[in-house]
Coordinates of C-alpha atoms in Angstrom, one line a residue:
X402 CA 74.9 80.8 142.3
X403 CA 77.5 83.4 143.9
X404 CA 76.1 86.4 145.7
X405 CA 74.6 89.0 143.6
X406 CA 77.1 92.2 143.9
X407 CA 76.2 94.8 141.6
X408 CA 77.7 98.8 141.6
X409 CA 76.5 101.9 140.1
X410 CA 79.4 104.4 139.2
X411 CA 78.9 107.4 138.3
X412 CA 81.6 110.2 137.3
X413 CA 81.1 113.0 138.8
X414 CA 80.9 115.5 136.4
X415 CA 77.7 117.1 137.1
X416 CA 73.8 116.4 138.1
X417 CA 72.5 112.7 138.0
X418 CA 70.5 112.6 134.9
X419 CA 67.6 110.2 134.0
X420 CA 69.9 107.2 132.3
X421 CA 72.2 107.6 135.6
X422 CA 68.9 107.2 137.5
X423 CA 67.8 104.0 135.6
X424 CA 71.1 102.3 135.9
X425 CA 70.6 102.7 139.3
X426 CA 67.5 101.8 139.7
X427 CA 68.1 98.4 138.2
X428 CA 71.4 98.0 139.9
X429 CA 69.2 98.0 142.9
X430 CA 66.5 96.0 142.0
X431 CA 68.8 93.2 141.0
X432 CA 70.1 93.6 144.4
X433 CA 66.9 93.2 145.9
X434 CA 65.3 90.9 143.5
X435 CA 64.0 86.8 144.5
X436 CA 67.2 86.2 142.3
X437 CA 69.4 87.7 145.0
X438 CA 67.1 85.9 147.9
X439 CA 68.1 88.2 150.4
X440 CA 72.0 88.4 149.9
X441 CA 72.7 90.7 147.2
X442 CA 74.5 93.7 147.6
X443 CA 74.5 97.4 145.9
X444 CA 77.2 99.3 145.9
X445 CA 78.2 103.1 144.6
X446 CA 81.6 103.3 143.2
X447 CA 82.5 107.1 142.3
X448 CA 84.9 107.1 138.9
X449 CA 86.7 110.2 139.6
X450 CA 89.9 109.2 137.1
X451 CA 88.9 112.3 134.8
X452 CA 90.2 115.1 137.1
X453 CA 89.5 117.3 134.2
X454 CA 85.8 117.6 134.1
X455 CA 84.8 117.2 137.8
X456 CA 82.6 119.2 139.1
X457 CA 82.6 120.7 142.7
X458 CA 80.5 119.2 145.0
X459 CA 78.6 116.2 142.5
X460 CA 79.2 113.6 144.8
X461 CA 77.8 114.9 147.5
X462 CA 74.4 115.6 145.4
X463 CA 74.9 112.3 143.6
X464 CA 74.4 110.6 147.3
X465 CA 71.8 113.3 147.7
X466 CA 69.6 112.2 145.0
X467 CA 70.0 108.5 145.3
X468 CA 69.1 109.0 148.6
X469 CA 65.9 111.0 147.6
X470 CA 65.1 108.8 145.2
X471 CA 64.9 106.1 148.4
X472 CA 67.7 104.0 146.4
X473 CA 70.1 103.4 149.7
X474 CA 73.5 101.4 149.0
X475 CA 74.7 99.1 151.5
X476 CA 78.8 99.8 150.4
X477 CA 80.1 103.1 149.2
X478 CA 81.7 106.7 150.1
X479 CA 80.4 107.0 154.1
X480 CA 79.7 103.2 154.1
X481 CA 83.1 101.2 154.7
X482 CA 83.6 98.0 154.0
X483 CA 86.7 95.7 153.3
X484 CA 87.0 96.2 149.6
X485 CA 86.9 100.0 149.4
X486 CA 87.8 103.3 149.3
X487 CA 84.8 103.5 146.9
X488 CA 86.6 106.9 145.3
X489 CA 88.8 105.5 142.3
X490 CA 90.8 108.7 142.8
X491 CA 92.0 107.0 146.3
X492 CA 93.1 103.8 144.8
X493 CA 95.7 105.2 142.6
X494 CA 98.9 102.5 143.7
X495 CA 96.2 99.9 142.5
X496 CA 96.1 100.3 139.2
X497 CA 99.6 100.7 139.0
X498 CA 100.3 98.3 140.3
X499 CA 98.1 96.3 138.0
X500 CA 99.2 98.1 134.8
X501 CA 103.2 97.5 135.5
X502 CA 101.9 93.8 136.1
X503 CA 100.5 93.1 132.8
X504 CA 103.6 95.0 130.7
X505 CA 106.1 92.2 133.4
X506 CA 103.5 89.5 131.9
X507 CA 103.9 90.6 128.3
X508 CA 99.9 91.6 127.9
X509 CA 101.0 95.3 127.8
X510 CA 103.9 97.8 127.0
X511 CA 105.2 101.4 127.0
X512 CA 104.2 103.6 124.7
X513 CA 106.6 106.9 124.6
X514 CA 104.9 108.4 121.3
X515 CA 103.4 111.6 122.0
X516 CA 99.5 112.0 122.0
X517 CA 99.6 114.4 119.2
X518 CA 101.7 112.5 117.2
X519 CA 100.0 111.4 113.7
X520 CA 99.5 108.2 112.8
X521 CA 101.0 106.6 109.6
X522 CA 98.0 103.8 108.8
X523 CA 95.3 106.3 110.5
X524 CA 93.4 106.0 107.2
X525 CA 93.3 102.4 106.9
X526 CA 93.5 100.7 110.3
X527 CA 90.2 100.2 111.5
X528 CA 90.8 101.1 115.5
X529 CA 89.3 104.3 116.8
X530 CA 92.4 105.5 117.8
X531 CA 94.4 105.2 114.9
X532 CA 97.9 104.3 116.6
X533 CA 100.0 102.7 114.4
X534 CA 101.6 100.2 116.9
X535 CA 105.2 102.1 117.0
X536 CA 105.9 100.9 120.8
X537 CA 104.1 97.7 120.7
X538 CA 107.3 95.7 120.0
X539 CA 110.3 98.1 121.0
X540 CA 113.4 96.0 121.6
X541 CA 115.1 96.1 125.1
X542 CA 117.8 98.8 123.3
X543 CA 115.5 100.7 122.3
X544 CA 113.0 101.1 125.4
X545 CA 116.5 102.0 127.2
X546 CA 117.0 104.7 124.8
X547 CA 113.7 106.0 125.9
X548 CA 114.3 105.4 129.7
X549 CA 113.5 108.7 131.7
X550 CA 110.7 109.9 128.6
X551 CA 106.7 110.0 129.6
X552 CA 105.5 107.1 128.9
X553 CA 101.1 105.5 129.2
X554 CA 101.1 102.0 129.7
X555 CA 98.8 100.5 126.6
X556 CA 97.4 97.1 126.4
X557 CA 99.0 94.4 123.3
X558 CA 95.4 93.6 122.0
X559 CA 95.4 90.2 119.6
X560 CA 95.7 91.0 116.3
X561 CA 93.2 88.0 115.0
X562 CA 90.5 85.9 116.6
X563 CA 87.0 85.8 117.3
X564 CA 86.1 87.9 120.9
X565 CA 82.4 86.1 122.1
X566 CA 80.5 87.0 125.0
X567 CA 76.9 86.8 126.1
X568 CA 75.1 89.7 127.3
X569 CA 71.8 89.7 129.3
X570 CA 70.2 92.0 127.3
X571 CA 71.8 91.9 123.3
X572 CA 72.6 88.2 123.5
X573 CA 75.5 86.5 121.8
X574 CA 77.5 89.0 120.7
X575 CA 81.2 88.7 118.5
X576 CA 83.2 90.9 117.6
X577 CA 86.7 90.8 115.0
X578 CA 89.8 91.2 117.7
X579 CA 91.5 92.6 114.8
X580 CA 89.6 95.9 114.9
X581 CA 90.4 96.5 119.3
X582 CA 92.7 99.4 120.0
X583 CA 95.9 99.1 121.6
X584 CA 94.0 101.0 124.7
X585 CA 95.8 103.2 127.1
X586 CA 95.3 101.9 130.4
X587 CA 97.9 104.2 132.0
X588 CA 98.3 107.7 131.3
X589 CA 101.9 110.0 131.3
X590 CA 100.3 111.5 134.7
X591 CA 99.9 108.4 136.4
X592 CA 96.0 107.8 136.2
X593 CA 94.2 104.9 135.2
X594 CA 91.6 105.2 132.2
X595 CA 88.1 104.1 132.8
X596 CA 89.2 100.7 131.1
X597 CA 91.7 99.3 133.4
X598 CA 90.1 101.3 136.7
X599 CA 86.2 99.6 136.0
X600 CA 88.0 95.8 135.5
X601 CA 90.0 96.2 138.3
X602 CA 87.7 97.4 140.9
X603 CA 85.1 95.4 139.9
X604 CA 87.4 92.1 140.1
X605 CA 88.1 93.4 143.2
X606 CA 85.2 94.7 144.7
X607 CA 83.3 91.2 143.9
X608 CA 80.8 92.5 141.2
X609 CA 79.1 89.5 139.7
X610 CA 76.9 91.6 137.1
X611 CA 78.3 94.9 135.4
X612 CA 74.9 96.4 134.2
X613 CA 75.4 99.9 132.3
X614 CA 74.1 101.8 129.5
X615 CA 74.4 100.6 125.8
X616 CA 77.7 103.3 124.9
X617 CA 79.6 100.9 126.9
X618 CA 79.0 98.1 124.8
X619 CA 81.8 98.2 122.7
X620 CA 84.3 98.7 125.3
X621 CA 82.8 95.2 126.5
X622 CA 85.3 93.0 124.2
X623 CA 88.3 95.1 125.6
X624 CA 87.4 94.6 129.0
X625 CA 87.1 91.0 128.5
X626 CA 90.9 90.7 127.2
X627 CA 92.2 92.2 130.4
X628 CA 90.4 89.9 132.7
X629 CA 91.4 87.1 130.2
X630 CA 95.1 88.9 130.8
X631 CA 94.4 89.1 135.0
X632 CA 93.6 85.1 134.7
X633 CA 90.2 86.8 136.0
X634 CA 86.4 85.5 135.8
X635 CA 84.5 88.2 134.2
X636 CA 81.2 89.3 135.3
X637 CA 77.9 88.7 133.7
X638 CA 77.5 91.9 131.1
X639 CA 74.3 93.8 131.1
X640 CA 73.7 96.7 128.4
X641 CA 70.8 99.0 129.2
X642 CA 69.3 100.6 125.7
X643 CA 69.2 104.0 125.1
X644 CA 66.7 106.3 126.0
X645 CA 65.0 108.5 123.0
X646 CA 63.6 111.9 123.3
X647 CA 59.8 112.1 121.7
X648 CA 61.8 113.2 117.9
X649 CA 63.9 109.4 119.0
X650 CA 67.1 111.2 119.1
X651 CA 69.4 110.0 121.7
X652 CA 68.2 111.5 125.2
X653 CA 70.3 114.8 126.0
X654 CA 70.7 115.9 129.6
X655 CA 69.9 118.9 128.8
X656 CA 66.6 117.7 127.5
X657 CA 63.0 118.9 129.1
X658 CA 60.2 121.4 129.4
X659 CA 62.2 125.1 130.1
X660 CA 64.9 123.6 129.2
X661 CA 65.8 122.4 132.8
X662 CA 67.0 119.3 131.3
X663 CA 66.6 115.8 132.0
X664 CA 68.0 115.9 135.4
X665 CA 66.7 114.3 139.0
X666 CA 67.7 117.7 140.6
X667 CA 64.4 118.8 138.4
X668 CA 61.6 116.3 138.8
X669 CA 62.8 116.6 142.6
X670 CA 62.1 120.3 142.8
X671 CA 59.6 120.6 140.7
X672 CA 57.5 118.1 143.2
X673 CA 57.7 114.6 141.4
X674 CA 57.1 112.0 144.0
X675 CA 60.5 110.2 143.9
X676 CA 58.6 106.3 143.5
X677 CA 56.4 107.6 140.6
X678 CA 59.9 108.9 139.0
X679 CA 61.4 105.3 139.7
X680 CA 57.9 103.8 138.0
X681 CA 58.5 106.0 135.1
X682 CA 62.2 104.8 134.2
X683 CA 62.1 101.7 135.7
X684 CA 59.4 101.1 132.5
X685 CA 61.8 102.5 130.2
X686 CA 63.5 99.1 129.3
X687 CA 62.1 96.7 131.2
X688 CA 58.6 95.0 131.5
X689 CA 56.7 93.7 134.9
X690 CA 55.4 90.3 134.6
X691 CA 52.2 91.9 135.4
X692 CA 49.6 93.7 133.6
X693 CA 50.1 96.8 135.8
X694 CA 51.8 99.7 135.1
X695 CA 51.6 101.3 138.5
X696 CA 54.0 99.7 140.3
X697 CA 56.0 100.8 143.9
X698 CA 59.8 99.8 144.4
X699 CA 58.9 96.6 146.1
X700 CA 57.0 95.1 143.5
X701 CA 59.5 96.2 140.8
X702 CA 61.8 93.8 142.9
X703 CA 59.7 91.4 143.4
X704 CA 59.2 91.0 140.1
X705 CA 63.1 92.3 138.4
X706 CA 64.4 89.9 136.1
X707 CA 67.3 90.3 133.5
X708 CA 64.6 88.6 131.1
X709 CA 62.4 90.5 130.7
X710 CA 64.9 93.8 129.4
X711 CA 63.9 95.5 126.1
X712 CA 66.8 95.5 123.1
X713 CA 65.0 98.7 121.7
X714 CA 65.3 102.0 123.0
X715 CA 62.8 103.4 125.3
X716 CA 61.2 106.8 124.2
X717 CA 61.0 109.6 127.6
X718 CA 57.6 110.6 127.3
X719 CA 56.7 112.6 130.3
X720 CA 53.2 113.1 130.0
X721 CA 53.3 109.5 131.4
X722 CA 55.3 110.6 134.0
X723 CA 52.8 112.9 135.1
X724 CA 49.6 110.2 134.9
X725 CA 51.6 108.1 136.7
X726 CA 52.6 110.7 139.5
X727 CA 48.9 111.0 139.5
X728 CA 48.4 107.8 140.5
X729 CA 51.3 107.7 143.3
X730 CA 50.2 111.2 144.2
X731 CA 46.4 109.9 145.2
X732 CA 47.0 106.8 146.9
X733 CA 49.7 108.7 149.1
X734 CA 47.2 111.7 149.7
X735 CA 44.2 109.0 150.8
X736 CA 46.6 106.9 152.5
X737 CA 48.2 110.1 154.3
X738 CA 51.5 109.2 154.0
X739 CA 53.5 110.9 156.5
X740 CA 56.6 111.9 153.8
X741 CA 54.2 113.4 151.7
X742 CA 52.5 115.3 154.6
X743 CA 56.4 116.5 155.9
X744 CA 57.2 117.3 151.9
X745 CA 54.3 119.8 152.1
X746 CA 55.1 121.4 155.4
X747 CA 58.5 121.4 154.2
X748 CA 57.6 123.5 150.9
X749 CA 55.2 125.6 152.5
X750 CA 58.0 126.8 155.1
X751 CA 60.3 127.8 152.4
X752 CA 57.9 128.9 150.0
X753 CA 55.8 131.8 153.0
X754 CA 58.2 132.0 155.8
X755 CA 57.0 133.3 159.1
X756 CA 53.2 133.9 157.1
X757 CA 51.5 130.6 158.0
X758 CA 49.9 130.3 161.4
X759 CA 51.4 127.1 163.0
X760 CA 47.7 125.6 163.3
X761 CA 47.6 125.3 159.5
X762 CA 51.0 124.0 159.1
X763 CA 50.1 120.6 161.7
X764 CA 49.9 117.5 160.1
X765 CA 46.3 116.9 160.7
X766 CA 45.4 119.9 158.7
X767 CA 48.2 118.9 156.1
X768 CA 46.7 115.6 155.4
X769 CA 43.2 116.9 155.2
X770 CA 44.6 119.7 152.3
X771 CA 46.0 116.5 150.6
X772 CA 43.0 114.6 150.4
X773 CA 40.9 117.0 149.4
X774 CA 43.0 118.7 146.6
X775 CA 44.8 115.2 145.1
X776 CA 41.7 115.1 142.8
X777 CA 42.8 118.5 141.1
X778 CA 46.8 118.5 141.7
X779 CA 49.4 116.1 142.1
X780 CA 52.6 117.6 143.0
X781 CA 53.5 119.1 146.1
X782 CA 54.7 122.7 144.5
X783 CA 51.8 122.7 142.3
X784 CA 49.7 122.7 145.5
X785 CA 52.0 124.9 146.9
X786 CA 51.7 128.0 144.4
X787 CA 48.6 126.9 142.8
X788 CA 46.3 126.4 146.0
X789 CA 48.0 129.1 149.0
X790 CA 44.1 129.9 149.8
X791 CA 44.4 127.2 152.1
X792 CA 47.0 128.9 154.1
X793 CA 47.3 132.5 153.1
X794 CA 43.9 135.3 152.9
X795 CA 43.6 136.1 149.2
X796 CA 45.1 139.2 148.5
X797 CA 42.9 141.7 146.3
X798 CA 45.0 144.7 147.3
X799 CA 46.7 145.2 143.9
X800 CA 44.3 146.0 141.1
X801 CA 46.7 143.9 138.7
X802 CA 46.6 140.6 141.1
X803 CA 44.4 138.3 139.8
X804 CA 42.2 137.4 142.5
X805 CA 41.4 141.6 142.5
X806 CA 41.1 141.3 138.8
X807 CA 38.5 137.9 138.9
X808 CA 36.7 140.0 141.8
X809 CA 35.9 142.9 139.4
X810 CA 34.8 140.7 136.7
X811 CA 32.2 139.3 139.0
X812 CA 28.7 141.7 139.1
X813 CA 27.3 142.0 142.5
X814 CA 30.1 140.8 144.4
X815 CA 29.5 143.1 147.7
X816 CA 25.9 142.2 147.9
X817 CA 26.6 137.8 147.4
X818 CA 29.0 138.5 150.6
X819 CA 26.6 140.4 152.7
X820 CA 24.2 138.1 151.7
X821 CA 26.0 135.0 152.5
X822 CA 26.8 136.6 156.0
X823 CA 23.3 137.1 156.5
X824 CA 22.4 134.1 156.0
X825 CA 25.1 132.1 157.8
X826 CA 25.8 133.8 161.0
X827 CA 22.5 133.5 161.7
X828 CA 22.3 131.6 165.3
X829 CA 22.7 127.6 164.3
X830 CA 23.1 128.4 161.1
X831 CA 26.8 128.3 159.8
X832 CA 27.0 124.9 157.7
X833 CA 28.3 122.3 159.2
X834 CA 28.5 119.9 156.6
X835 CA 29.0 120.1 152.7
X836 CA 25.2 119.7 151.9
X837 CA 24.2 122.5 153.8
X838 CA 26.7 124.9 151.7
X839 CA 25.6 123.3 148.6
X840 CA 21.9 124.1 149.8
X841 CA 22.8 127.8 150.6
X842 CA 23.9 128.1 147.0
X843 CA 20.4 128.4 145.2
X844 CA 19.0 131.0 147.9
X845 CA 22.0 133.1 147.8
X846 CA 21.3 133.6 144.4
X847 CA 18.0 133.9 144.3
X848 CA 18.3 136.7 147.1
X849 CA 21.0 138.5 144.8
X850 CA 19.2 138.0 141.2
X851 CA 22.1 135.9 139.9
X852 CA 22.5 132.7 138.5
X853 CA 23.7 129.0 140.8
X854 CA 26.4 128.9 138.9
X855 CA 28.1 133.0 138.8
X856 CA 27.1 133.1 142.5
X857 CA 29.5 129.7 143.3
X858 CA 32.0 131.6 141.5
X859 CA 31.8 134.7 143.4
X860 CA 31.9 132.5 146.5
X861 CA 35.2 131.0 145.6
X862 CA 36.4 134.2 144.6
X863 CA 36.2 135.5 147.8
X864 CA 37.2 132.8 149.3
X865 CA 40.1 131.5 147.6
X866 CA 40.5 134.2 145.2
X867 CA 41.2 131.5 142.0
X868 CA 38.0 130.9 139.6
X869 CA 38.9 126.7 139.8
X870 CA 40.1 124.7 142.9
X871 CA 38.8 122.0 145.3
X872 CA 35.3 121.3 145.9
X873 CA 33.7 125.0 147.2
X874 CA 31.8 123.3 150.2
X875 CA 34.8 120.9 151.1
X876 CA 37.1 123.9 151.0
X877 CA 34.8 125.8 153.0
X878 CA 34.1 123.2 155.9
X879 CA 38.1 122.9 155.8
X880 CA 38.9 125.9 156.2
X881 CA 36.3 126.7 159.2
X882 CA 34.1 129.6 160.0
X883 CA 36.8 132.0 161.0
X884 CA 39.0 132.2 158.2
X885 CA 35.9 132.1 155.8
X886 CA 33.4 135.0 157.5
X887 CA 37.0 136.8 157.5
X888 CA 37.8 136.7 153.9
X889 CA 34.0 137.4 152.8
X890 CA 33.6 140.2 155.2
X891 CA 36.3 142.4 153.6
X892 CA 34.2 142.5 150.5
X893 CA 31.3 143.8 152.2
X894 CA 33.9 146.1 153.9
X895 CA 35.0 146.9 150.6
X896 CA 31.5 148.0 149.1
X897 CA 31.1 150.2 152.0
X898 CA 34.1 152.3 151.2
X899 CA 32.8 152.9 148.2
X900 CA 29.6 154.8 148.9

């Protein structure tokens, strides 16, 4: 078997969206898979032929996100190699060149008929485009009575005949040549379409397996006849099916909680870890031969076969995106992964700049926060807004906060801190493990009149300032003897004022 060369190509026409991310994703497993045995290659091709609707600045996040998503191609914009420029938009004289070499051969012609110009069988031919063939067979008079007009180069489909492929994922597939389009595969201006461009550069560029999304499907037969026209091998075809929203309508970018769409861009900021994303999607069409859902990259690609693809479409249902970040999130945490541990840091910078003492921004304190609080949160800017106690005092200056607002709720607040002070900064007598807080909890309580259970709260109200959060004496012994005799003494502070 030939080297397994596979591309993603993107346009880039805005964010990488979750279908974008798939197609990658399986690009690169393919690449990487025991099918490949070491030799295959991935490759990002940018389809910039659509001038119209590019958007500032999308490549540079598209490489952004693939490499966030830890999807790294070996050939590509920044990564030369001897079939490139990777950017269709610098390959121009190619396709040209290719286009003027079919109409030579006879496989395509001029069209001079303008774009706007209706179409006399536009009701009853069965083509999308509804041209009428006018140009297809212009005498040599009458294409030199047109020499000097605007003309796109469009290919001379059949007009009968059976067009068979097989495709990896929809199987044996046949389709009427008598309903293809003439296509354009030169427009007025110059510029390729996505037709001739994709064929081209991936005879070129080596691909052995063209694996998109299911839309392309029926532009497969088309693309077929101009490699048949080149005299070309064709690749092995791969269709991808659709991915449904939870109503199975057809997957909008724009889709998603707050409407902040289906994009990478959002699962990235909102703290997804980028291998329980890739676990999501890479399950959305394909099945491990495994029963185990949790999966990291390397055993997806241990495991990636073409096989084993679905033919239905895959419903996007993100509350299993969120057990399985779970899942990633926890083993990471107890494993202290060091990403995770700089992802952290990193948020916590950005999030309170110049208000975190460097102490409780080192690792070692970073890792212990991650252990202790991946039972309760999984994402690194949930932990971030949801759980700053571990940085940051509680602040009960404004009545309306709602630390200040769970403090008044709670009766006998002063007298639990004074208390609690009493009791341990007594000589030998601050706890040193979580047993001895959890001990202290009943006499506290007794001492104040209250119940076990309203003085814990009170406890992590002064402490945290949040009614729920990780385990009161692990967040205690974690956050040491300063910081907590600090934040209960400004409630016993507090009651003084007030007499």
């Amino acid at each position: 078997m030939s080297a397994i060369r596979v591309r993603f190509a993107p346009s880039p026409t805005g964010s990488l969206h979750l279908g974008g991310l798939r197609t990658a994703l399986y690009n690169y497993l393919l690449s990487r898979s025991q099918l490949a045995q070491g030799n295959g290659k991935f490759i990002l091709r940018i389809e910039d032929t659509d001038q119209s609707r590019l958007v500032p600045g999308a490549t540079h996040q598209l490489i952004r996100d693939l490499e966030w998503a830890g999807l790294p191609f070996d050939e590509g914009p920044g990564k030369p190699s001897s079939v490139g420029p990777f950017v269709q938009s610098q390959r121009l004289e190619l396709y040209r060149k290719y286009a003027h070499q079919l109409v030579a051969q006879g496989h395509a012609y001029k069209c001079y008929c303008s774009p706007r110009k209706p179409s006399s069988t536009s009701a009853t031919t069965p083509n999308s485009t509804g041209y009428d063939g006018t140009c297809r067979d212009l005498s040599q008079k009458q294409l030199d009575l047109h020499a000097g007009q605007p003309f796109v180069i469009r290919f001379r489909s059949p007009r009968s005949g059976l067009n068979t492929f097989y495709d990896h994922t929809f199987k044996h597939i046949s389709v009427d040549q008598s309903t293809l389009d003439d296509i354009v595969l030169l427009k007025s201006d110059g510029w390729p379409t996505y037709h001739l461009a994709s064929v081209v550069d991936d005879h070129l560029m080596g691909i052995s397996h063209v694996m998109r999304g299911h839309e392309w499907l029926p532009s497969t037969p088309k693309h077929i006849l101009l490699y048949q026209a080149f005299g070309w091998n064709p690749p092995e075809w791969v269709h991808l099916p659709l991915l449904l929203n939870k109503e199975r309508k057809k997957l909008s970018k724009r889709e998603g909680d707050k409407g902040l769409g289906a994009y990478v861009s959002r699962f990235r900021d909102e703290g997804y870890h980028p291998e329980a994303l890739l676990n999501f999607i890479g399950l959305l069409g394909w099945t491990a031969n495994r029963n185990k859902e949790v999966l990291t990259v390397k055993e997806m690609q241990d495991q990636f076969g073409l096989e084993r693809l679905h033919v239905s479409p895959a419903v996007v249902d993100l509350d299993r995106l969120d057990w399985l970040q779970k899942s990633h999130f926890s083993a990471l945490a107890a494993a202290s992964d060091p990403a995770l541990v700089r992802e952290l840091k990193e948020r916590l910078m950005e999030a309170y700049p110049e208000a975190i003492p460097s102490a409780l921004l080192s690792d070692a304190y970073l890792r212990d926060v991650l252990k202790l609080i991946s039972t309760r949160l999984h994402r690194t800017a949930d932990i971030t807004h949801k759980s700053p106690y571990f940085w940051l005092d509680p602040d009960f200056s404004s009545p309306t906060s709602d630390a200040a607002q769970l403090a008044a709720s709670i009766p006998n607040l002063p007298q639990v801190a004074q208390t609690t002070l009493d009791l341990w900064t007594q000589p030998d007598n601050w706890p040193a493990n979580a047993a001895q807080v959890n001990e202290a909890l009943p006499r506290i309580a007794e001492q104040v009149g209250m119940s076990k259970n309203v003085t814990m709260l009170a406890l992590r109200c002064m402490v945290t300032g949040t009614r729920v959060g990780a385990g009161l004496a692990d967040t205690v012994l974690l956050l040491g003897r300063e910081a907590v005799e600090r934040r209960i003494r400004k409630h016993v502070w507090s009651a003084s004022e007030r007499e």
